[in-house]
Amino acid sequence: GDENNASEMGAFCNQFDKICNETGCSTIYCHHHSKGAQGFKKAMDRASGSGVFARDPDAQLDMIQLETDSEFINNYADNQSDTAWRLECSLREFPNFKPRNFWFKYPIHVLDDADTLNKLYSEGDPKNNLSKSGKRSQTPETRKEEFDRAFDINSDDGKTALQSDIAEFLGVSTRTVRDRVKEFSDEYSTEKGSVSRKK
């Protein structure tokens, strides 16, 4: 069928449900991103074709390449051919886990245990341009997106993160982190050096 046709893709995905119901097994399938850079989209919206691919699965794991330059590769990669990647998720029944970064060192993927990739943005993320230019947008929306990302990457359980870790990630002081928490107090709180996300 046509991957851009919602009704055809809905019928296609229904076949997976049939397999699961009749066999008692889970079904896993692999799909690809649409053309062009995808960093400006949420993980669930990067799939090529119909939005059915975002709505139908119970769990999605998305791999996206991170943008690096020659200086970064020279400093942190073992080989010039290594590439940096991030695994993100969209889970229907469970809280999303913290994004995981890794290197692709042909022919294997290796977790970035040293956290050298944490500060990188995915290809196509508009915040990459701000980082390159040395400018920071001062709109509340951009500050909120930046803070959300810093919290998600530095929180192991999706509920709390250290002020110091968020500050280091953003390149600001812990005082600035506390100010951001006050600004976004409808969603965050802070106590004893820790930032918590409200339910």
Tab-separated table of C-alpha atoms in Angstrom:
chain	number	residue	atom	x	y	z
A	1	GLY	CA	0.000	0.000	0.000
A	2	ASP	CA	0.828	3.703	0.006
A	3	GLU	CA	2.689	4.628	3.196
A	4	ASN	CA	1.198	8.138	2.975
A	5	ASN	CA	-2.384	6.822	2.907
A	6	ALA	CA	-3.779	6.682	6.441
A	7	SER	CA	-6.535	4.158	5.682
A	8	GLU	CA	-4.164	1.785	3.888
A	9	MET	CA	-1.574	2.026	6.652
A	10	GLY	CA	-4.290	1.537	9.258
A	11	ALA	CA	-5.273	-1.707	7.532
A	12	PHE	CA	-1.591	-2.675	7.327
A	13	CYS	CA	-1.058	-2.136	11.063
A	14	ASN	CA	-4.245	-4.069	11.842
A	15	GLN	CA	-2.496	-7.131	10.440
A	16	PHE	CA	0.082	-6.827	13.222
A	17	ASP	CA	-2.753	-6.800	15.766
A	18	LYS	CA	-4.138	-9.951	14.159
A	19	ILE	CA	-0.759	-11.681	14.409
A	20	CYS	CA	-0.437	-10.689	18.081
A	21	ASN	CA	-3.969	-11.825	18.959
A	22	GLU	CA	-3.676	-15.173	17.203
A	23	THR	CA	-0.163	-16.087	18.338
A	24	GLY	CA	0.110	-14.356	21.713
A	25	CYS	CA	3.379	-12.824	20.538
A	26	SER	CA	4.546	-9.253	20.320
A	27	THR	CA	5.291	-7.775	16.918
A	28	ILE	CA	8.256	-5.540	16.152
A	29	TYR	CA	8.726	-3.714	12.876
A	30	CYS	CA	11.341	-1.315	11.580
A	31	HIS	CA	10.541	1.897	9.719
A	32	HIS	CA	12.525	4.841	8.372
A	33	HIS	CA	12.509	8.615	8.796
A	34	SER	CA	11.057	10.890	6.164
A	35	LYS	CA	13.566	12.712	3.965
A	36	GLY	CA	15.621	15.568	5.350
A	37	ALA	CA	16.786	16.525	8.843
A	38	GLN	CA	14.409	15.385	11.599
A	39	GLY	CA	15.814	16.989	14.740
A	40	PHE	CA	13.084	19.628	14.932
A	41	LYS	CA	10.393	16.939	15.330
A	42	LYS	CA	9.368	14.845	18.306
A	43	ALA	CA	10.615	11.265	18.142
A	44	MET	CA	7.137	9.887	17.423
A	45	ASP	CA	6.652	12.216	14.432
A	46	ARG	CA	9.838	11.414	12.502
A	47	ALA	CA	8.554	8.347	10.657
A	48	SER	CA	8.005	8.628	6.927
A	49	GLY	CA	4.444	8.527	5.652
A	50	SER	CA	1.137	8.479	7.464
A	51	GLY	CA	0.687	9.580	11.068
A	52	VAL	CA	-0.659	6.090	11.723
A	53	PHE	CA	2.949	5.064	12.338
A	54	ALA	CA	3.034	7.504	15.271
A	55	ARG	CA	-0.344	6.566	16.735
A	56	ASP	CA	-0.588	2.797	16.281
A	57	PRO	CA	2.411	1.284	18.155
A	58	ASP	CA	2.366	0.733	21.909
A	59	ALA	CA	6.064	1.598	22.057
A	60	GLN	CA	8.409	3.401	19.699
A	61	LEU	CA	12.194	3.522	19.780
A	62	ASP	CA	13.733	6.173	17.548
A	63	MET	CA	17.386	6.472	16.534
A	64	ILE	CA	18.594	9.822	15.241
A	65	GLN	CA	22.088	10.962	14.307
A	66	LEU	CA	23.681	13.766	16.314
A	67	GLU	CA	25.402	16.678	14.653
A	68	THR	CA	29.167	16.703	15.164
A	69	ASP	CA	32.031	18.633	13.644
A	70	SER	CA	35.581	17.598	12.835
A	71	GLU	CA	36.926	19.120	16.057
A	72	PHE	CA	34.517	17.100	18.189
A	73	ILE	CA	35.318	13.876	16.328
A	74	ASN	CA	39.056	14.516	16.691
A	75	ASN	CA	38.692	15.085	20.433
A	76	TYR	CA	36.267	12.332	21.403
A	77	ALA	CA	35.937	9.647	18.720
A	78	ASP	CA	38.252	6.670	18.408
A	79	ASN	CA	38.086	6.792	14.614
A	80	GLN	CA	37.243	9.460	12.066
A	81	SER	CA	34.483	7.224	10.703
A	82	ASP	CA	32.640	7.008	14.057
A	83	THR	CA	29.224	8.678	14.197
A	84	ALA	CA	27.150	9.834	17.183
A	85	TRP	CA	23.537	8.791	17.769
A	86	ARG	CA	20.694	9.157	20.272
A	87	LEU	CA	17.935	6.677	21.121
A	88	GLU	CA	14.632	8.235	22.202
A	89	CYS	CA	11.291	6.640	22.938
A	90	SER	CA	7.548	7.136	22.998
A	91	LEU	CA	5.849	4.648	25.323
A	92	ARG	CA	2.090	4.392	25.677
A	93	GLU	CA	1.788	2.436	28.928
A	94	PHE	CA	4.948	3.508	30.761
A	95	PRO	CA	6.965	6.671	31.458
A	96	ASN	CA	9.480	7.427	28.723
A	97	PHE	CA	13.027	6.499	29.650
A	98	LYS	CA	15.935	8.895	29.565
A	99	PRO	CA	17.422	9.272	26.045
A	100	ARG	CA	20.503	7.092	25.540
A	101	ASN	CA	23.501	8.232	23.508
A	102	PHE	CA	25.904	5.950	21.704
A	103	TRP	CA	28.629	5.793	19.100
A	104	PHE	CA	28.360	3.773	15.919
A	105	LYS	CA	31.779	2.195	15.562
A	106	TYR	CA	31.379	0.009	12.510
A	107	PRO	CA	30.041	-2.626	12.780
A	108	ILE	CA	28.735	-2.177	16.355
A	109	HIS	CA	26.958	0.414	18.486
A	110	VAL	CA	28.677	1.371	21.759
A	111	LEU	CA	26.978	3.201	24.635
A	112	ASP	CA	28.444	6.602	25.500
A	113	ASP	CA	29.190	5.837	29.150
A	114	ALA	CA	31.399	8.934	29.402
A	115	ASP	CA	28.421	11.214	28.534
A	116	THR	CA	30.464	13.089	25.934
A	117	LEU	CA	27.440	13.231	23.607
A	118	ASN	CA	24.952	14.717	26.083
A	119	LYS	CA	25.381	18.302	24.921
A	120	LEU	CA	25.005	17.529	21.225
A	121	TYR	CA	21.812	18.220	19.319
A	122	SER	CA	20.276	15.988	16.691
A	123	GLU	CA	20.650	16.925	13.042
A	124	GLY	CA	18.061	19.532	12.114
A	125	ASP	CA	17.421	20.776	15.654
A	126	PRO	CA	17.096	24.592	15.392
A	127	LYS	CA	18.808	24.985	18.781
A	128	ASN	CA	21.963	23.787	17.050
A	129	ASN	CA	22.104	27.048	15.124
A	130	LEU	CA	21.803	29.039	18.340
A	131	SER	CA	24.627	27.012	19.838
A	132	LYS	CA	26.855	27.602	16.831
A	133	SER	CA	26.209	31.337	16.764
A	134	GLY	CA	26.761	31.684	20.493
A	135	LYS	CA	23.355	33.315	20.852
A	136	ARG	CA	20.566	32.247	23.141
A	137	SER	CA	16.949	32.942	22.394
A	138	GLN	CA	15.312	34.818	25.223
A	139	THR	CA	11.745	33.766	24.501
A	140	PRO	CA	10.006	31.860	27.322
A	141	GLU	CA	9.119	29.085	24.880
A	142	THR	CA	12.736	28.457	23.903
A	143	ARG	CA	13.929	28.648	27.517
A	144	LYS	CA	11.268	26.089	28.448
A	145	GLU	CA	12.274	23.714	25.621
A	146	GLU	CA	15.928	24.054	26.599
A	147	PHE	CA	15.184	23.419	30.277
A	148	ASP	CA	12.924	20.434	29.516
A	149	ARG	CA	15.672	18.847	27.428
A	150	ALA	CA	18.315	19.481	30.103
A	151	PHE	CA	16.069	17.907	32.733
A	152	ASP	CA	15.200	14.866	30.585
A	153	ILE	CA	18.824	14.121	29.740
A	154	ASN	CA	20.076	14.544	33.310
A	155	SER	CA	17.234	12.732	35.086
A	156	ASP	CA	17.630	9.000	35.592
A	157	ASP	CA	14.018	8.409	36.622
A	158	GLY	CA	12.189	11.212	34.791
A	159	LYS	CA	11.210	12.726	38.142
A	160	THR	CA	14.307	14.408	39.625
A	161	ALA	CA	17.648	15.812	38.486
A	162	LEU	CA	20.488	17.601	40.240
A	163	GLN	CA	20.682	21.384	39.896
A	164	SER	CA	24.411	21.082	39.285
A	165	ASP	CA	23.935	18.630	36.400
A	166	ILE	CA	21.344	20.831	34.717
A	167	ALA	CA	23.547	23.888	35.228
A	168	GLU	CA	26.554	22.157	33.679
A	169	PHE	CA	24.491	20.958	30.734
A	170	LEU	CA	23.092	24.443	30.054
A	171	GLY	CA	26.372	26.221	30.763
A	172	VAL	CA	24.787	28.408	33.452
A	173	SER	CA	25.010	28.793	37.226
A	174	THR	CA	22.872	26.865	39.718
A	175	ARG	CA	21.306	30.224	40.606
A	176	THR	CA	20.093	30.507	37.014
A	177	VAL	CA	18.678	26.978	37.243
A	178	ARG	CA	16.717	27.991	40.349
A	179	ASP	CA	15.466	31.066	38.500
A	180	ARG	CA	14.290	28.871	35.635
A	181	VAL	CA	12.484	26.600	38.101
A	182	LYS	CA	10.669	29.646	39.477
A	183	GLU	CA	9.796	30.707	35.940
A	184	PHE	CA	8.364	27.266	35.193
A	185	SER	CA	6.984	26.636	38.686
A	186	ASP	CA	3.788	25.151	37.269
A	187	GLU	CA	5.824	22.135	36.171
A	188	TYR	CA	9.020	22.148	38.297
A	189	SER	CA	10.082	22.618	41.909
A	190	THR	CA	13.465	22.608	43.621
A	191	GLU	CA	14.724	21.629	47.055
A	192	LYS	CA	18.135	20.803	48.530
A	193	GLY	CA	20.015	20.981	45.249
A	194	SER	CA	17.521	18.834	43.373
A	195	VAL	CA	14.950	19.749	40.720
A	196	SER	CA	11.690	17.779	40.607
A	197	ARG	CA	9.091	17.574	37.878
A	198	LYS	CA	5.542	17.829	39.148
A	199	LYS	CA	3.021	15.210	38.047
